[in-house]
Short mmCIF file of C-alpha atoms and ligand atoms in Angstrom, two decimals:
data_model
loop_
_atom_site.label_atom_id
_atom_site.label_comp_id
_atom_site.label_asym_id
_atom_site.label_seq_id
_atom_site.Cartn_x
_atom_site.Cartn_y
_atom_site.Cartn_z
CA MET F 7 16.77 2.92 -9.53
CA GLU F 8 14.96 1.32 -6.60
CA ASP F 9 14.51 -2.47 -6.61
CA ILE F 10 11.19 -3.18 -4.96
CA ILE F 11 8.73 -5.95 -4.16
CA LEU F 12 5.17 -4.72 -3.72
CA ASP F 13 3.15 -6.64 -1.12
CA CYS F 14 -0.43 -5.50 -1.66
CA ASP F 15 -4.13 -6.37 -1.37
CA PRO F 16 -5.78 -4.71 -4.39
CA GLY F 17 -7.91 -2.72 -3.51
CA HIS F 18 -8.55 0.51 -5.42
CA ASP F 19 -5.64 2.48 -3.97
CA ASP F 20 -3.32 -0.55 -4.20
CA ALA F 21 -4.19 -0.61 -7.91
CA ILE F 22 -2.96 2.97 -8.34
CA ALA F 23 0.19 2.15 -6.34
CA LEU F 24 0.87 -0.77 -8.70
CA ILE F 25 0.29 1.41 -11.76
CA LEU F 26 2.75 4.02 -10.41
CA ALA F 27 5.33 1.30 -9.73
CA VAL F 28 5.05 -0.07 -13.28
CA TYR F 29 5.11 3.43 -14.77
CA SER F 30 8.06 4.98 -12.96
CA SER F 31 11.50 4.64 -14.56
CA GLN F 32 12.94 5.03 -11.06
CA ILE F 33 11.29 1.83 -9.83
CA ASN F 34 12.38 -1.67 -10.75
CA LEU F 35 9.43 -3.86 -9.78
CA LEU F 36 10.97 -7.28 -9.06
CA GLY F 37 7.77 -8.97 -7.95
CA VAL F 38 4.29 -8.60 -6.54
CA THR F 39 2.97 -10.54 -3.56
CA THR F 40 -0.59 -10.34 -2.34
CA SER F 41 -2.09 -10.36 1.12
CA ALA F 42 -5.52 -11.09 2.53
CA GLY F 43 -7.03 -7.73 3.45
CA ASN F 44 -9.36 -5.77 1.22
CA GLN F 45 -10.53 -9.15 -0.01
CA GLU F 46 -9.65 -12.80 0.57
CA HIS F 47 -6.22 -13.95 -0.58
CA SER F 48 -7.43 -15.66 -3.77
CA GLN F 49 -9.24 -12.51 -4.92
CA THR F 50 -6.41 -10.05 -4.18
CA LEU F 51 -4.09 -12.38 -6.13
CA ARG F 52 -6.44 -12.39 -9.08
CA ASN F 53 -6.83 -8.61 -8.89
CA ALA F 54 -3.08 -8.00 -8.95
CA MET F 55 -2.71 -10.34 -11.94
CA SER F 56 -5.62 -8.70 -13.78
CA LEU F 57 -4.07 -5.28 -13.24
CA LEU F 58 -0.71 -6.44 -14.61
CA THR F 59 -2.49 -8.04 -17.58
CA LEU F 60 -4.30 -4.73 -18.15
CA MET F 61 -0.88 -3.02 -18.29
CA ASN F 62 0.43 -5.70 -20.71
CA ILE F 63 2.90 -7.00 -18.16
CA ASN F 64 3.26 -10.75 -17.81
CA SER F 65 6.93 -11.05 -16.86
CA ILE F 66 6.74 -9.85 -13.26
CA PRO F 67 6.36 -12.80 -10.86
CA VAL F 68 3.29 -12.73 -8.65
CA ALA F 69 2.59 -14.96 -5.64
CA SER F 70 -0.21 -15.30 -3.16
CA GLY F 71 0.23 -14.78 0.56
CA ASN F 72 -1.27 -16.08 3.76
CA ARG F 73 -4.99 -16.81 3.92
CA THR F 74 -5.46 -15.16 7.31
CA PRO F 75 -3.74 -12.70 9.64
CA LEU F 76 -1.20 -14.25 12.02
CA LEU F 77 -3.55 -14.80 14.96
CA ARG F 78 -6.96 -13.44 13.99
CA SER F 79 -9.77 -13.99 11.55
CA LEU F 80 -9.75 -11.83 8.46
CA ILE F 81 -11.72 -8.57 8.42
CA SER F 82 -12.25 -7.72 4.76
CA GLY F 83 -12.54 -4.25 3.23
CA VAL F 84 -15.59 -5.11 1.17
CA THR F 85 -17.47 -1.99 2.33
CA MET F 86 -14.85 0.26 0.68
CA HIS F 87 -13.71 -1.90 -2.22
CA GLY F 88 -16.80 -3.94 -3.18
CA VAL F 89 -17.20 -7.69 -3.54
CA SER F 90 -14.42 -8.07 -6.11
CA GLY F 91 -12.04 -5.81 -4.14
CA LEU F 92 -11.84 -3.68 -7.30
CA ASP F 93 -15.46 -2.90 -8.05
CA GLY F 94 -16.08 -0.27 -10.72
CA ALA F 95 -13.63 -1.51 -13.36
CA GLU F 96 -13.88 -4.14 -16.07
CA LEU F 97 -10.58 -5.94 -15.74
CA PRO F 98 -9.14 -8.61 -18.03
CA ILE F 99 -8.76 -12.25 -17.07
CA PRO F 100 -5.11 -12.77 -16.08
CA ASN F 101 -3.09 -14.01 -19.06
CA PHE F 102 -0.25 -15.56 -17.07
CA GLN F 103 0.16 -17.95 -14.15
CA ALA F 104 0.92 -17.08 -10.55
CA GLN F 105 4.16 -18.50 -9.15
CA ASN F 106 3.84 -21.92 -7.64
CA LEU F 107 5.33 -20.57 -4.40
CA PRO F 108 3.88 -18.87 -1.35
CA ALA F 109 4.49 -15.13 -1.15
CA ILE F 110 7.23 -15.41 1.48
CA GLU F 111 9.21 -17.86 -0.66
CA LEU F 112 8.94 -15.64 -3.72
CA ILE F 113 10.17 -12.72 -1.62
CA ALA F 114 13.06 -14.87 -0.33
CA LYS F 115 14.00 -15.93 -3.87
CA LEU F 116 13.91 -12.42 -5.31
CA VAL F 117 15.75 -10.89 -2.36
CA SER F 118 18.52 -13.52 -2.37
CA GLU F 119 18.99 -13.40 -6.15
CA ASN F 120 19.17 -9.60 -6.19
CA PRO F 121 22.80 -8.37 -6.07
CA ASN F 122 21.43 -5.12 -4.59
CA LYS F 123 19.42 -4.61 -1.45
CA THR F 124 15.66 -4.77 -1.99
CA THR F 125 12.99 -2.39 -0.75
CA LEU F 126 9.78 -4.01 0.46
CA VAL F 127 6.67 -1.89 -0.03
CA ILE F 128 3.64 -2.95 2.03
CA THR F 129 0.21 -1.62 1.09
CA GLY F 130 -1.89 -4.29 2.77
CA PRO F 131 -1.82 -5.95 6.19
CA CYS F 132 1.76 -6.79 7.28
CA THR F 133 1.13 -10.57 7.53
CA ASN F 134 3.38 -11.70 4.68
CA ILE F 135 6.32 -9.55 5.66
CA ALA F 136 6.11 -10.57 9.34
CA LEU F 137 6.14 -14.23 8.24
CA PHE F 138 8.98 -13.63 5.79
CA LEU F 139 11.12 -12.04 8.52
CA ALA F 140 10.35 -14.92 10.90
CA VAL F 141 11.11 -17.67 8.38
CA HIS F 142 14.10 -16.02 6.65
CA PRO F 143 15.89 -13.96 9.32
CA ASP F 144 19.16 -14.44 7.39
CA LEU F 145 17.76 -12.30 4.56
CA LYS F 146 17.01 -9.29 6.78
CA SER F 147 20.40 -7.79 5.96
CA LYS F 148 19.44 -7.82 2.27
CA ILE F 149 16.40 -5.61 2.84
CA LYS F 150 17.22 -1.96 2.23
CA GLN F 151 14.07 -0.57 3.79
CA LEU F 152 10.37 -1.10 4.40
CA VAL F 153 7.92 1.45 3.04
CA ILE F 154 4.60 0.86 4.77
CA LEU F 155 1.09 2.24 4.39
CA GLY F 156 -0.35 1.85 7.85
CA GLY F 157 -1.43 3.46 11.07
CA GLY F 158 -2.31 7.04 11.78
CA ARG F 159 -1.39 9.68 14.31
CA GLY F 160 -4.57 10.30 16.25
CA VAL F 161 -6.87 9.30 13.40
CA GLY F 162 -8.50 6.12 12.18
CA ASN F 163 -10.50 4.91 9.21
CA TRP F 164 -11.73 1.58 10.58
CA GLN F 165 -12.17 2.28 14.26
CA PRO F 166 -11.91 5.82 15.66
CA THR F 167 -8.14 5.56 16.08
CA THR F 168 -7.17 2.56 13.98
CA GLU F 169 -6.24 2.26 10.36
CA PHE F 170 -7.44 -0.75 8.33
CA ASN F 171 -4.13 -2.49 7.49
CA PHE F 172 -2.81 -2.40 11.05
CA GLN F 173 -6.25 -3.29 12.42
CA VAL F 174 -6.47 -6.42 10.25
CA ASP F 175 -3.21 -7.83 11.59
CA PRO F 176 -1.92 -5.88 14.59
CA GLU F 177 0.55 -8.61 15.62
CA ALA F 178 2.16 -8.62 12.18
CA ALA F 179 2.32 -4.82 12.13
CA LYS F 180 4.04 -4.87 15.53
CA ILE F 181 6.64 -7.40 14.34
CA VAL F 182 7.37 -5.45 11.17
CA VAL F 183 7.54 -2.03 12.86
CA ASN F 184 9.96 -3.44 15.46
CA SER F 185 12.09 -5.35 12.93
CA GLY F 186 15.04 -2.96 13.11
CA ILE F 187 14.95 -2.48 9.32
CA PRO F 188 14.83 1.20 8.24
CA ILE F 189 11.18 2.17 7.86
CA THR F 190 9.28 4.87 6.07
CA LEU F 191 5.72 4.89 7.37
CA ALA F 192 2.91 6.52 5.42
CA PRO F 193 0.09 6.85 7.97
CA LEU F 194 -3.48 7.97 7.31
CA ASN F 195 -2.45 11.58 7.95
CA VAL F 196 -0.56 11.76 4.65
CA GLY F 197 -3.09 9.54 2.84
CA PHE F 198 -5.88 11.95 3.78
CA GLU F 199 -3.89 14.73 2.10
CA ALA F 200 -3.15 12.71 -1.05
CA GLN F 201 -6.60 13.30 -2.47
CA LEU F 202 -7.73 13.15 -6.06
CA LEU F 203 -10.24 15.96 -6.52
CA ASP F 204 -13.10 16.18 -9.04
CA GLU F 205 -10.88 17.93 -11.55
CA ASP F 206 -8.32 15.09 -11.30
CA LYS F 207 -11.07 12.53 -11.78
CA LYS F 208 -12.28 14.38 -14.88
CA ASN F 209 -8.75 14.39 -16.30
CA ILE F 210 -8.49 10.64 -15.71
CA HIS F 211 -11.83 10.12 -17.49
CA LYS F 212 -10.38 11.87 -20.56
CA VAL F 213 -7.63 9.25 -20.89
CA LYS F 214 -8.97 6.75 -23.40
CA ASN F 215 -6.41 3.97 -23.10
CA PRO F 216 -7.53 0.76 -21.27
CA VAL F 217 -5.66 1.67 -18.09
CA GLY F 218 -7.27 5.13 -18.05
CA GLN F 219 -10.74 3.66 -18.55
CA ALA F 220 -10.22 1.13 -15.77
CA VAL F 221 -8.86 3.75 -13.36
CA ALA F 222 -11.79 6.05 -14.19
CA GLY F 223 -14.18 3.26 -13.15
CA LEU F 224 -12.17 2.56 -10.02
CA VAL F 225 -12.12 6.17 -8.83
CA ASP F 226 -15.83 6.55 -9.49
CA PHE F 227 -16.67 3.51 -7.38
CA TYR F 228 -14.15 4.34 -4.64
CA GLY F 229 -15.53 7.87 -4.49
CA LEU F 230 -18.98 6.63 -3.54
CA SER F 231 -17.77 5.53 -0.08
CA PHE F 232 -16.06 8.81 0.61
CA ASP F 233 -19.02 10.91 -0.56
CA SER F 234 -21.53 9.03 1.52
CA TYR F 235 -19.62 8.26 4.71
CA TRP F 236 -16.84 10.79 4.97
CA ASN F 237 -17.94 13.95 3.27
CA PHE F 238 -14.41 14.40 1.91
CA GLU F 239 -13.76 16.83 -0.92
CA GLY F 240 -11.77 14.20 -2.83
CA LEU F 241 -10.54 10.61 -2.65
CA PRO F 242 -7.70 9.79 -0.27
CA MET F 243 -5.14 7.72 -2.12
CA TYR F 244 -3.39 6.04 0.78
CA ASP F 245 -1.34 3.27 -0.84
CA PRO F 246 0.15 5.26 -3.74
CA CYS F 247 1.88 7.51 -1.16
CA THR F 248 4.44 4.71 -0.69
CA ILE F 249 5.48 4.57 -4.35
CA ALA F 250 5.18 8.36 -4.75
CA TRP F 251 7.63 8.77 -1.85
CA LEU F 252 10.11 6.41 -3.53
CA ILE F 253 9.77 8.42 -6.75
CA ASP F 254 10.37 11.80 -5.08
CA PRO F 255 10.79 12.06 -1.30
CA THR F 256 11.27 15.83 -1.57
CA LYS F 257 7.51 16.16 -2.18
CA PHE F 258 6.79 15.00 1.38
CA VAL F 259 7.26 16.43 4.86
CA SER F 260 8.32 13.76 7.34
CA ARG F 261 9.55 13.38 10.88
CA ASN F 262 11.65 10.66 12.54
CA CYS F 263 9.55 9.11 15.28
CA TYR F 264 9.50 6.11 17.54
CA VAL F 265 6.52 3.99 16.43
CA ASP F 266 4.93 0.90 17.97
CA VAL F 267 1.62 -0.90 17.52
CA GLU F 268 -1.00 -1.61 20.18
CA THR F 269 -2.14 -5.25 20.08
CA LYS F 270 -4.13 -5.62 23.29
CA GLY F 271 -6.27 -2.51 23.71
CA GLU F 272 -9.98 -3.02 24.19
CA LEU F 273 -10.77 -0.13 21.83
CA THR F 274 -7.39 0.46 20.25
CA SER F 275 -6.05 -2.90 19.06
CA GLY F 276 -4.13 -2.15 15.87
CA GLU F 277 -3.54 1.50 16.72
CA SER F 278 -0.16 2.89 15.75
CA VAL F 279 1.49 4.72 18.63
CA ILE F 280 3.55 7.46 17.00
CA ASP F 281 5.74 9.28 19.50
CA TYR F 282 5.71 12.61 17.67
CA TYR F 283 7.22 14.60 20.57
CA ASN F 284 9.61 11.80 21.59
CA ILE F 285 8.00 11.55 25.01
CA THR F 286 9.39 8.03 25.52
CA LYS F 287 12.95 9.15 24.60
CA LYS F 288 13.15 5.96 22.54
CA LYS F 289 15.27 5.98 19.41
CA PRO F 290 13.12 6.74 16.36
CA ASN F 291 12.52 3.62 14.26
CA ALA F 292 10.58 5.22 11.40
CA ASP F 293 10.54 8.22 9.17
CA VAL F 294 6.85 9.12 9.27
CA LEU F 295 5.28 10.99 6.34
CA PHE F 296 2.84 13.70 7.41
CA HIS F 297 2.36 15.97 4.39
CA ILE F 298 2.47 15.63 0.61
CA ASP F 299 2.53 18.08 -2.30
CA ARG F 300 -0.99 17.17 -3.47
CA PRO F 301 -0.96 18.84 -6.93
CA TRP F 302 2.33 17.08 -7.73
CA PHE F 303 0.84 13.78 -6.64
CA ALA F 304 -2.33 14.22 -8.73
CA GLN F 305 -0.21 15.04 -11.79
CA LEU F 306 1.96 11.97 -11.16
CA VAL F 307 -1.12 9.72 -11.16
CA LEU F 308 -2.39 11.34 -14.36
CA ASP F 309 1.00 11.03 -16.09
CA ALA F 310 1.18 7.37 -15.08
CA VAL F 311 -2.26 6.61 -16.49
CA LYS F 312 -1.53 8.52 -19.73
CA SER F 313 1.76 6.65 -20.22
CA PHE F 314 -0.18 3.55 -21.32
CA ASP F 315 -1.36 5.32 -24.52
C1 BDR D 415 -5.65 0.93 3.70
O1 BDR D 415 -6.81 0.11 3.82
C2 BDR D 415 -7.18 -0.39 2.58
O2 BDR D 415 -8.57 -0.37 2.43
C3 BDR D 415 -6.48 0.43 1.54
O3 BDR D 415 -6.16 -0.35 0.41
C4 BDR D 415 -5.24 0.91 2.25
O4 BDR D 415 -4.17 0.00 2.10
C5 BDR D 415 -5.98 2.30 4.22
O5 BDR D 415 -6.34 2.19 5.55
CA1 CA D 416 -4.21 -1.70 0.48
#
């Protein structure tokens, strides 16, 4: 059983990551914190709470994170995720209150109260976790690992070679990647493989429980961006790769690499520099996921959605 805190910015793919985390008996979801990214901080908080309400969960503490990246203004993901951040689904009004604590203090509380080490899963910009590490360095030893959706080896989805989460807050990504905590990095390369195809979407549409209906709406909306801009066969499900890896790492192909983040480049600020061939001879600081068993992943998502029957 993996004790995790999910730091997310829902976001269509964050929503599926959250559903997988609630569904899996191998994951103990201690708390959810939200970041400014796909939408402003108040909206991503509301979205996370609506999703938990949809799943009939009101006992998992949720707290809102920083309003802005560490040093920059927020770029929001409205072009991919719509004005609500979760366009396409009718979601319930949250039926519980958010914690009266900032995200980093909720993380500190949950990590210090946990007798075990805690895994932090980051599916939005790294702002909250960079701040948490700066404010609570004494708790670093209680973090088992960081599982991060971010970066890409030679590919981008926001600029030609930059991925959205690292692009939004490159300084935070750099701090987190260089934290010395064991890291599993899911870059765009694996997210591009973790596609839901038409057949998977049809199967999701057949699930008549409220979670299934909401996810059907989400994948339909999310698909519009990929059809029109990207010409992809299916929908890349970036964020759920993190939780899927925790559920079964044997379904992935990974490689230990030295990873850093560019913060100053004129065209490449926010780019992850993944030293695949160990050209720098630096000690690898991340296990980087490159490939996923796609049919297994699609079935996992379907099983999760069906489990709310
Ligand atoms: C990341 O950007 C966001 O739009 C997604 O939620 C994901 O976390 C992919 O680059
Ligand atoms: Ca996200």
